[in-house]
Amino acid sequence: AQTVTQSQPEMSVQEAETVTLSCTYDTSESNYYLFWYKQPPSRQMILVIRQEAYKQQNATENRFSVNFQKAAKSFSLKISDSQLGDTAMYFCAFMKHSGGGADGLTFGKGTHLIIQP
Amino acid sequence: DVKVTQSSRYLVKRTGEKVFLECVQDMDHENMFWYRQDPGLGLRLIYFSYDVKMKEKGDIPEGYSVSREKKERFSLILESASTNQTSMYLCASSFVPTYIYNEQFFGPGTRLTVL
């Protein structure tokens, strides 16, 4: 079984600052995917960024980037130039590669990020 | 745009009632999922389905069952609702995961209160 740990229940930063959310995971799988999902106060969960474990290069999506350290089983999310709209719950999630079938996501407990004006 | 819809945003039921939560997706996804979200616990997988009439237990299936009679629809059933099933329920769907297509798309959630 997999576990995902987010050690920061809540973080608060000023608008335009850079913030890093931490995530560690434990698995015996060699082939898997990692995700960061965002859940704004409206509650619709949306994907922020994803990383395939076989890729060495860290994923980047505009102001969002990850620091993927496979050996350390660490997957942190960096948000640059933070904006008020980034205020949300952020969940780190793990999914093993099931080779053509289906598998659910294993989520961390979430980090509540508050961007202050 | 992918759309995953859930039949109710808010639902209030009494202990012992049979409860149906419905989820519909419009992207012809093979896979559908039900998660439960509780403060401080994150999201936990209840059941998932990879094809019509197929289902697999997730991490917390006790007290729940599911039904998938059509590809686009996945129902979560609480046979006899209990107060400890008060929670936010999120449905999700996806294609069969590949190295390119592996994202799950979520519905808006149903806030269920069992009195």
PDB file of C-alpha atoms in Angstrom:
ATOM      1  CA  ALA A   1       0.000   0.000   0.000  1.00  0.00           C
ATOM      2  CA  GLN A   2       1.042   3.552  -0.649  1.00  0.00           C
ATOM      3  CA  THR A   3       1.048   6.459   1.755  1.00  0.00           C
ATOM      4  CA  VAL A   4       1.278  10.175   1.035  1.00  0.00           C
ATOM      5  CA  THR A   5       2.287  12.687   3.702  1.00  0.00           C
ATOM      6  CA  GLN A   6       1.769  16.417   3.633  1.00  0.00           C
ATOM      7  CA  SER A   7       3.368  17.851   6.744  1.00  0.00           C
ATOM      8  CA  GLN A   8       2.034  21.401   6.465  1.00  0.00           C
ATOM      9  CA  PRO A   9      -1.689  21.600   7.373  1.00  0.00           C
ATOM     10  CA  GLU A  10      -1.795  25.335   6.669  1.00  0.00           C
ATOM     11  CA  MET A  11       0.449  27.972   5.131  1.00  0.00           C
ATOM     12  CA  SER A  12       0.031  31.689   4.648  1.00  0.00           C
ATOM     13  CA  VAL A  13       2.105  33.963   2.419  1.00  0.00           C
ATOM     14  CA  GLN A  14       1.845  37.435   0.955  1.00  0.00           C
ATOM     15  CA  GLU A  15       0.729  37.990  -2.597  1.00  0.00           C
ATOM     16  CA  ALA A  16       3.607  37.816  -5.123  1.00  0.00           C
ATOM     17  CA  GLU A  17       5.785  35.701  -2.834  1.00  0.00           C
ATOM     18  CA  THR A  18       7.032  32.249  -3.701  1.00  0.00           C
ATOM     19  CA  VAL A  19       5.763  29.339  -1.623  1.00  0.00           C
ATOM     20  CA  THR A  20       6.722  25.671  -1.487  1.00  0.00           C
ATOM     21  CA  LEU A  21       4.363  22.924  -0.366  1.00  0.00           C
ATOM     22  CA  SER A  22       5.964  19.684   0.723  1.00  0.00           C
ATOM     23  CA  CYS A  23       4.906  16.128   0.002  1.00  0.00           C
ATOM     24  CA  THR A  24       6.566  12.813   0.696  1.00  0.00           C
ATOM     25  CA  TYR A  25       5.322   9.389  -0.239  1.00  0.00           C
ATOM     26  CA  ASP A  26       6.107   5.786   0.438  1.00  0.00           C
ATOM     27  CA  THR A  27       5.759   3.015  -2.120  1.00  0.00           C
ATOM     28  CA  SER A  28       7.417  -0.132  -3.344  1.00  0.00           C
ATOM     29  CA  GLU A  29       6.217   0.526  -6.912  1.00  0.00           C
ATOM     30  CA  SER A  30       8.736   1.548  -9.547  1.00  0.00           C
ATOM     31  CA  ASN A  31       6.263   2.903 -12.078  1.00  0.00           C
ATOM     32  CA  TYR A  32       3.820   5.530 -10.909  1.00  0.00           C
ATOM     33  CA  TYR A  33       2.418   9.033 -11.297  1.00  0.00           C
ATOM     34  CA  LEU A  34       2.346  11.939  -8.889  1.00  0.00           C
ATOM     35  CA  PHE A  35      -0.106  14.811  -8.931  1.00  0.00           C
ATOM     36  CA  TRP A  36      -0.896  18.067  -7.235  1.00  0.00           C
ATOM     37  CA  TYR A  37      -4.599  18.897  -7.154  1.00  0.00           C
ATOM     38  CA  LYS A  38      -6.111  22.210  -6.104  1.00  0.00           C
ATOM     39  CA  GLN A  39      -9.485  22.582  -4.422  1.00  0.00           C
ATOM     40  CA  PRO A  40     -10.611  26.241  -4.232  1.00  0.00           C
ATOM     41  CA  PRO A  41     -13.361  27.310  -1.847  1.00  0.00           C
ATOM     42  CA  SER A  42     -15.926  26.498  -4.578  1.00  0.00           C
ATOM     43  CA  ARG A  43     -14.920  22.841  -4.011  1.00  0.00           C
ATOM     44  CA  GLN A  44     -14.246  21.735  -7.612  1.00  0.00           C
ATOM     45  CA  MET A  45     -10.998  19.771  -7.582  1.00  0.00           C
ATOM     46  CA  ILE A  46      -8.690  20.563 -10.495  1.00  0.00           C
ATOM     47  CA  LEU A  47      -5.321  19.255 -11.570  1.00  0.00           C
ATOM     48  CA  VAL A  48      -2.402  21.640 -11.105  1.00  0.00           C
ATOM     49  CA  ILE A  49       0.538  19.575 -12.279  1.00  0.00           C
ATOM     50  CA  ARG A  50       1.591  15.972 -12.808  1.00  0.00           C
ATOM     51  CA  GLN A  51       4.863  14.019 -12.891  1.00  0.00           C
ATOM     52  CA  GLU A  52       5.545  10.598 -14.310  1.00  0.00           C
ATOM     53  CA  ALA A  53       8.042   8.717 -12.151  1.00  0.00           C
ATOM     54  CA  TYR A  54      10.147   7.585 -15.091  1.00  0.00           C
ATOM     55  CA  LYS A  55      10.841  11.189 -16.102  1.00  0.00           C
ATOM     56  CA  GLN A  56      13.939  12.774 -14.622  1.00  0.00           C
ATOM     57  CA  GLN A  57      12.957  16.293 -15.583  1.00  0.00           C
ATOM     58  CA  ASN A  58      10.782  18.208 -13.148  1.00  0.00           C
ATOM     59  CA  ALA A  59       7.362  19.206 -14.457  1.00  0.00           C
ATOM     60  CA  THR A  60       6.510  22.883 -14.931  1.00  0.00           C
ATOM     61  CA  GLU A  61       3.184  24.577 -15.679  1.00  0.00           C
ATOM     62  CA  ASN A  62       3.471  28.365 -15.858  1.00  0.00           C
ATOM     63  CA  ARG A  63       3.940  29.584 -12.243  1.00  0.00           C
ATOM     64  CA  PHE A  64       3.783  26.040 -10.851  1.00  0.00           C
ATOM     65  CA  SER A  65       6.742  23.691 -10.744  1.00  0.00           C
ATOM     66  CA  VAL A  66       7.696  20.581  -8.844  1.00  0.00           C
ATOM     67  CA  ASN A  67      10.874  19.311  -7.263  1.00  0.00           C
ATOM     68  CA  PHE A  68      10.721  15.543  -7.752  1.00  0.00           C
ATOM     69  CA  GLN A  69      13.326  13.602  -5.826  1.00  0.00           C
ATOM     70  CA  LYS A  70      12.625   9.948  -6.611  1.00  0.00           C
ATOM     71  CA  ALA A  71      15.260   8.442  -4.330  1.00  0.00           C
ATOM     72  CA  ALA A  72      14.066  10.548  -1.411  1.00  0.00           C
ATOM     73  CA  LYS A  73      10.410   9.963  -2.365  1.00  0.00           C
ATOM     74  CA  SER A  74       9.734  13.647  -2.237  1.00  0.00           C
ATOM     75  CA  PHE A  75       7.457  15.696  -4.499  1.00  0.00           C
ATOM     76  CA  SER A  76       7.193  19.363  -3.511  1.00  0.00           C
ATOM     77  CA  LEU A  77       5.170  22.038  -5.311  1.00  0.00           C
ATOM     78  CA  LYS A  78       6.547  25.537  -5.843  1.00  0.00           C
ATOM     79  CA  ILE A  79       4.202  28.395  -6.648  1.00  0.00           C
ATOM     80  CA  SER A  80       5.953  31.493  -7.940  1.00  0.00           C
ATOM     81  CA  ASP A  81       4.483  35.010  -7.901  1.00  0.00           C
ATOM     82  CA  SER A  82       1.545  33.806  -5.818  1.00  0.00           C
ATOM     83  CA  GLN A  83      -1.862  35.297  -6.535  1.00  0.00           C
ATOM     84  CA  LEU A  84      -5.034  35.685  -4.466  1.00  0.00           C
ATOM     85  CA  GLY A  85      -6.682  33.060  -6.669  1.00  0.00           C
ATOM     86  CA  ASP A  86      -4.128  30.516  -5.507  1.00  0.00           C
ATOM     87  CA  THR A  87      -5.880  30.398  -2.130  1.00  0.00           C
ATOM     88  CA  ALA A  88      -7.128  26.803  -1.859  1.00  0.00           C
ATOM     89  CA  MET A  89      -6.578  23.356  -0.405  1.00  0.00           C
ATOM     90  CA  TYR A  90      -3.742  21.593  -2.194  1.00  0.00           C
ATOM     91  CA  PHE A  91      -3.574  17.829  -2.267  1.00  0.00           C
ATOM     92  CA  CYS A  92      -0.625  15.710  -3.235  1.00  0.00           C
ATOM     93  CA  ALA A  93      -1.686  12.395  -4.797  1.00  0.00           C
ATOM     94  CA  PHE A  94      -0.088   9.140  -5.924  1.00  0.00           C
ATOM     95  CA  MET A  95      -1.262   6.615  -8.497  1.00  0.00           C
ATOM     96  CA  LYS A  96       0.557   3.449  -9.461  1.00  0.00           C
ATOM     97  CA  HIS A  97       0.782   2.531 -13.110  1.00  0.00           C
ATOM     98  CA  SER A  98      -1.543  -0.424 -13.431  1.00  0.00           C
ATOM     99  CA  GLY A  99      -0.681  -1.383 -17.002  1.00  0.00           C
ATOM    100  CA  GLY A 100      -4.001  -0.899 -18.726  1.00  0.00           C
ATOM    101  CA  GLY A 101      -6.465  -1.129 -15.907  1.00  0.00           C
ATOM    102  CA  ALA A 102      -7.598   1.332 -13.333  1.00  0.00           C
ATOM    103  CA  ASP A 103      -6.425   2.445  -9.981  1.00  0.00           C
ATOM    104  CA  GLY A 104      -7.512   5.090  -7.582  1.00  0.00           C
ATOM    105  CA  LEU A 105      -5.507   7.969  -6.242  1.00  0.00           C
ATOM    106  CA  THR A 106      -3.933   7.935  -2.796  1.00  0.00           C
ATOM    107  CA  PHE A 107      -4.132  11.444  -1.365  1.00  0.00           C
ATOM    108  CA  GLY A 108      -2.298  13.296   1.332  1.00  0.00           C
ATOM    109  CA  LYS A 109      -4.310  15.124   3.975  1.00  0.00           C
ATOM    110  CA  GLY A 110      -3.913  18.435   2.227  1.00  0.00           C
ATOM    111  CA  THR A 111      -2.339  21.840   2.808  1.00  0.00           C
ATOM    112  CA  HIS A 112      -4.571  24.874   3.175  1.00  0.00           C
ATOM    113  CA  LEU A 113      -2.744  27.693   1.393  1.00  0.00           C
ATOM    114  CA  ILE A 114      -3.820  31.252   2.091  1.00  0.00           C
ATOM    115  CA  ILE A 115      -2.521  34.103  -0.042  1.00  0.00           C
ATOM    116  CA  GLN A 116      -2.730  37.398   1.824  1.00  0.00           C
ATOM    117  CA  PRO A 117      -3.200  40.686  -0.079  1.00  0.00           C
TER     118      PRO A 117
ATOM    119  CA  ASP B   1     -14.289  20.361 -21.627  1.00  0.00           C
ATOM    120  CA  VAL B   2     -14.732  17.280 -19.515  1.00  0.00           C
ATOM    121  CA  LYS B   3     -17.778  17.467 -17.348  1.00  0.00           C
ATOM    122  CA  VAL B   4     -18.460  15.305 -14.315  1.00  0.00           C
ATOM    123  CA  THR B   5     -21.766  16.067 -12.664  1.00  0.00           C
ATOM    124  CA  GLN B   6     -23.238  14.884  -9.405  1.00  0.00           C
ATOM    125  CA  SER B   7     -26.963  14.788  -8.782  1.00  0.00           C
ATOM    126  CA  SER B   8     -27.006  16.907  -5.621  1.00  0.00           C
ATOM    127  CA  ARG B   9     -24.713  19.476  -4.017  1.00  0.00           C
ATOM    128  CA  TYR B  10     -26.330  19.065  -0.603  1.00  0.00           C
ATOM    129  CA  LEU B  11     -28.313  16.156   0.815  1.00  0.00           C
ATOM    130  CA  VAL B  12     -29.818  15.568   4.247  1.00  0.00           C
ATOM    131  CA  LYS B  13     -30.961  12.062   5.189  1.00  0.00           C
ATOM    132  CA  ARG B  14     -32.023  10.220   8.298  1.00  0.00           C
ATOM    133  CA  THR B  15     -30.230   7.305   9.947  1.00  0.00           C
ATOM    134  CA  GLY B  16     -31.250   4.021   8.391  1.00  0.00           C
ATOM    135  CA  GLU B  17     -32.392   5.494   5.067  1.00  0.00           C
ATOM    136  CA  LYS B  18     -31.127   4.088   1.764  1.00  0.00           C
ATOM    137  CA  VAL B  19     -29.210   6.808  -0.056  1.00  0.00           C
ATOM    138  CA  PHE B  20     -28.260   7.042  -3.714  1.00  0.00           C
ATOM    139  CA  LEU B  21     -25.556   9.405  -4.953  1.00  0.00           C
ATOM    140  CA  GLU B  22     -25.409   9.707  -8.727  1.00  0.00           C
ATOM    141  CA  CYS B  23     -22.504  10.686 -10.939  1.00  0.00           C
ATOM    142  CA  VAL B  24     -22.473  11.220 -14.702  1.00  0.00           C
ATOM    143  CA  GLN B  25     -19.518  11.935 -16.995  1.00  0.00           C
ATOM    144  CA  ASP B  26     -19.657  13.012 -20.625  1.00  0.00           C
ATOM    145  CA  MET B  27     -16.170  12.082 -21.862  1.00  0.00           C
ATOM    146  CA  ASP B  28     -16.640   8.376 -22.565  1.00  0.00           C
ATOM    147  CA  HIS B  29     -14.179   7.558 -19.766  1.00  0.00           C
ATOM    148  CA  GLU B  30     -13.713   3.900 -18.908  1.00  0.00           C
ATOM    149  CA  ASN B  31     -12.911   4.488 -15.254  1.00  0.00           C
ATOM    150  CA  MET B  32     -15.052   6.040 -12.563  1.00  0.00           C
ATOM    151  CA  PHE B  33     -14.335   6.549  -8.874  1.00  0.00           C
ATOM    152  CA  TRP B  34     -16.016   7.491  -5.613  1.00  0.00           C
ATOM    153  CA  TYR B  35     -14.022   9.251  -2.902  1.00  0.00           C
ATOM    154  CA  ARG B  36     -14.957  10.492   0.517  1.00  0.00           C
ATOM    155  CA  GLN B  37     -13.431  13.737   1.822  1.00  0.00           C
ATOM    156  CA  ASP B  38     -13.203  14.527   5.530  1.00  0.00           C
ATOM    157  CA  PRO B  39     -11.332  17.413   7.189  1.00  0.00           C
ATOM    158  CA  GLY B  40      -7.870  16.383   8.278  1.00  0.00           C
ATOM    159  CA  LEU B  41      -8.114  13.062   6.441  1.00  0.00           C
ATOM    160  CA  GLY B  42      -7.918  14.134   2.813  1.00  0.00           C
ATOM    161  CA  LEU B  43      -9.713  12.032   0.220  1.00  0.00           C
ATOM    162  CA  ARG B  44     -10.118   8.291   0.561  1.00  0.00           C
ATOM    163  CA  LEU B  45     -11.156   5.881  -2.177  1.00  0.00           C
ATOM    164  CA  ILE B  46     -14.426   4.031  -1.564  1.00  0.00           C
ATOM    165  CA  TYR B  47     -15.006   2.120  -4.822  1.00  0.00           C
ATOM    166  CA  PHE B  48     -14.034   2.332  -8.450  1.00  0.00           C
ATOM    167  CA  SER B  49     -15.169   0.832 -11.711  1.00  0.00           C
ATOM    168  CA  TYR B  50     -13.169   0.135 -14.883  1.00  0.00           C
ATOM    169  CA  ASP B  51     -16.073  -0.994 -17.067  1.00  0.00           C
ATOM    170  CA  VAL B  52     -19.830  -1.362 -17.109  1.00  0.00           C
ATOM    171  CA  LYS B  53     -20.980  -3.745 -14.370  1.00  0.00           C
ATOM    172  CA  MET B  54     -17.414  -4.043 -13.054  1.00  0.00           C
ATOM    173  CA  LYS B  55     -16.388  -2.728  -9.667  1.00  0.00           C
ATOM    174  CA  GLU B  56     -13.475  -2.885  -7.293  1.00  0.00           C
ATOM    175  CA  LYS B  57     -13.259  -2.044  -3.610  1.00  0.00           C
ATOM    176  CA  GLY B  58     -11.132   0.877  -2.582  1.00  0.00           C
ATOM    177  CA  ASP B  59      -9.684   1.599   0.812  1.00  0.00           C
ATOM    178  CA  ILE B  60     -12.928   2.160   2.757  1.00  0.00           C
ATOM    179  CA  PRO B  61     -15.774   0.180   1.115  1.00  0.00           C
ATOM    180  CA  GLU B  62     -17.572  -0.831   4.311  1.00  0.00           C
ATOM    181  CA  GLY B  63     -21.141   0.414   4.443  1.00  0.00           C
ATOM    182  CA  TYR B  64     -21.205   1.298   0.731  1.00  0.00           C
ATOM    183  CA  SER B  65     -22.030  -0.380  -2.553  1.00  0.00           C
ATOM    184  CA  VAL B  66     -21.934   0.832  -6.148  1.00  0.00           C
ATOM    185  CA  SER B  67     -23.703   0.310  -9.429  1.00  0.00           C
ATOM    186  CA  ARG B  68     -22.564   0.919 -12.978  1.00  0.00           C
ATOM    187  CA  GLU B  69     -25.218  -0.070 -15.482  1.00  0.00           C
ATOM    188  CA  LYS B  70     -24.126   2.410 -18.152  1.00  0.00           C
ATOM    189  CA  LYS B  71     -20.662   3.626 -19.042  1.00  0.00           C
ATOM    190  CA  GLU B  72     -21.396   7.261 -18.254  1.00  0.00           C
ATOM    191  CA  ARG B  73     -23.117   6.718 -14.890  1.00  0.00           C
ATOM    192  CA  PHE B  74     -21.729   5.503 -11.565  1.00  0.00           C
ATOM    193  CA  SER B  75     -23.881   5.365  -8.444  1.00  0.00           C
ATOM    194  CA  LEU B  76     -22.826   5.164  -4.823  1.00  0.00           C
ATOM    195  CA  ILE B  77     -25.321   3.501  -2.500  1.00  0.00           C
ATOM    196  CA  LEU B  78     -25.526   3.727   1.249  1.00  0.00           C
ATOM    197  CA  GLU B  79     -27.732   0.762   2.133  1.00  0.00           C
ATOM    198  CA  SER B  80     -28.528   2.031   5.623  1.00  0.00           C
ATOM    199  CA  ALA B  81     -27.119   5.483   6.251  1.00  0.00           C
ATOM    200  CA  SER B  82     -25.363   6.139   9.535  1.00  0.00           C
ATOM    201  CA  THR B  83     -24.175   9.363  11.145  1.00  0.00           C
ATOM    202  CA  ASN B  84     -20.525   8.439  10.571  1.00  0.00           C
ATOM    203  CA  GLN B  85     -21.210   8.591   6.840  1.00  0.00           C
ATOM    204  CA  THR B  86     -21.791  12.329   7.064  1.00  0.00           C
ATOM    205  CA  SER B  87     -19.146  13.638   4.674  1.00  0.00           C
ATOM    206  CA  MET B  88     -18.330  15.210   1.305  1.00  0.00           C
ATOM    207  CA  TYR B  89     -18.497  12.677  -1.522  1.00  0.00           C
ATOM    208  CA  LEU B  90     -16.546  13.284  -4.718  1.00  0.00           C
ATOM    209  CA  CYS B  91     -16.934  11.407  -7.968  1.00  0.00           C
ATOM    210  CA  ALA B  92     -14.155  11.263 -10.561  1.00  0.00           C
ATOM    211  CA  SER B  93     -13.577   9.734 -13.972  1.00  0.00           C
ATOM    212  CA  SER B  94     -10.637   9.029 -16.258  1.00  0.00           C
ATOM    213  CA  PHE B  95      -9.458   7.144 -19.278  1.00  0.00           C
ATOM    214  CA  VAL B  96      -7.467   3.972 -18.727  1.00  0.00           C
ATOM    215  CA  PRO B  97      -4.214   5.478 -17.416  1.00  0.00           C
ATOM    216  CA  THR B  98      -1.385   5.810 -19.900  1.00  0.00           C
ATOM    217  CA  TYR B  99       1.784   7.831 -19.807  1.00  0.00           C
ATOM    218  CA  ILE B 100      -0.090  10.650 -21.508  1.00  0.00           C
ATOM    219  CA  TYR B 101      -3.640  10.348 -20.252  1.00  0.00           C
ATOM    220  CA  ASN B 102      -3.680   9.739 -16.520  1.00  0.00           C
ATOM    221  CA  GLU B 103      -5.618  12.620 -15.032  1.00  0.00           C
ATOM    222  CA  GLN B 104      -8.772  12.054 -13.021  1.00  0.00           C
ATOM    223  CA  PHE B 105     -11.514  14.653 -13.468  1.00  0.00           C
ATOM    224  CA  PHE B 106     -13.648  15.451 -10.464  1.00  0.00           C
ATOM    225  CA  GLY B 107     -17.259  16.420  -9.959  1.00  0.00           C
ATOM    226  CA  PRO B 108     -18.324  19.290  -7.673  1.00  0.00           C
ATOM    227  CA  GLY B 109     -19.081  16.993  -4.728  1.00  0.00           C
ATOM    228  CA  THR B 110     -22.144  16.115  -2.671  1.00  0.00           C
ATOM    229  CA  ARG B 111     -22.245  17.241   0.939  1.00  0.00           C
ATOM    230  CA  LEU B 112     -24.218  14.505   2.729  1.00  0.00           C
ATOM    231  CA  THR B 113     -25.516  14.987   6.249  1.00  0.00           C
ATOM    232  CA  VAL B 114     -27.015  12.004   8.064  1.00  0.00           C
ATOM    233  CA  LEU B 115     -29.140  12.938  11.082  1.00  0.00           C
TER     234      LEU B 115
END
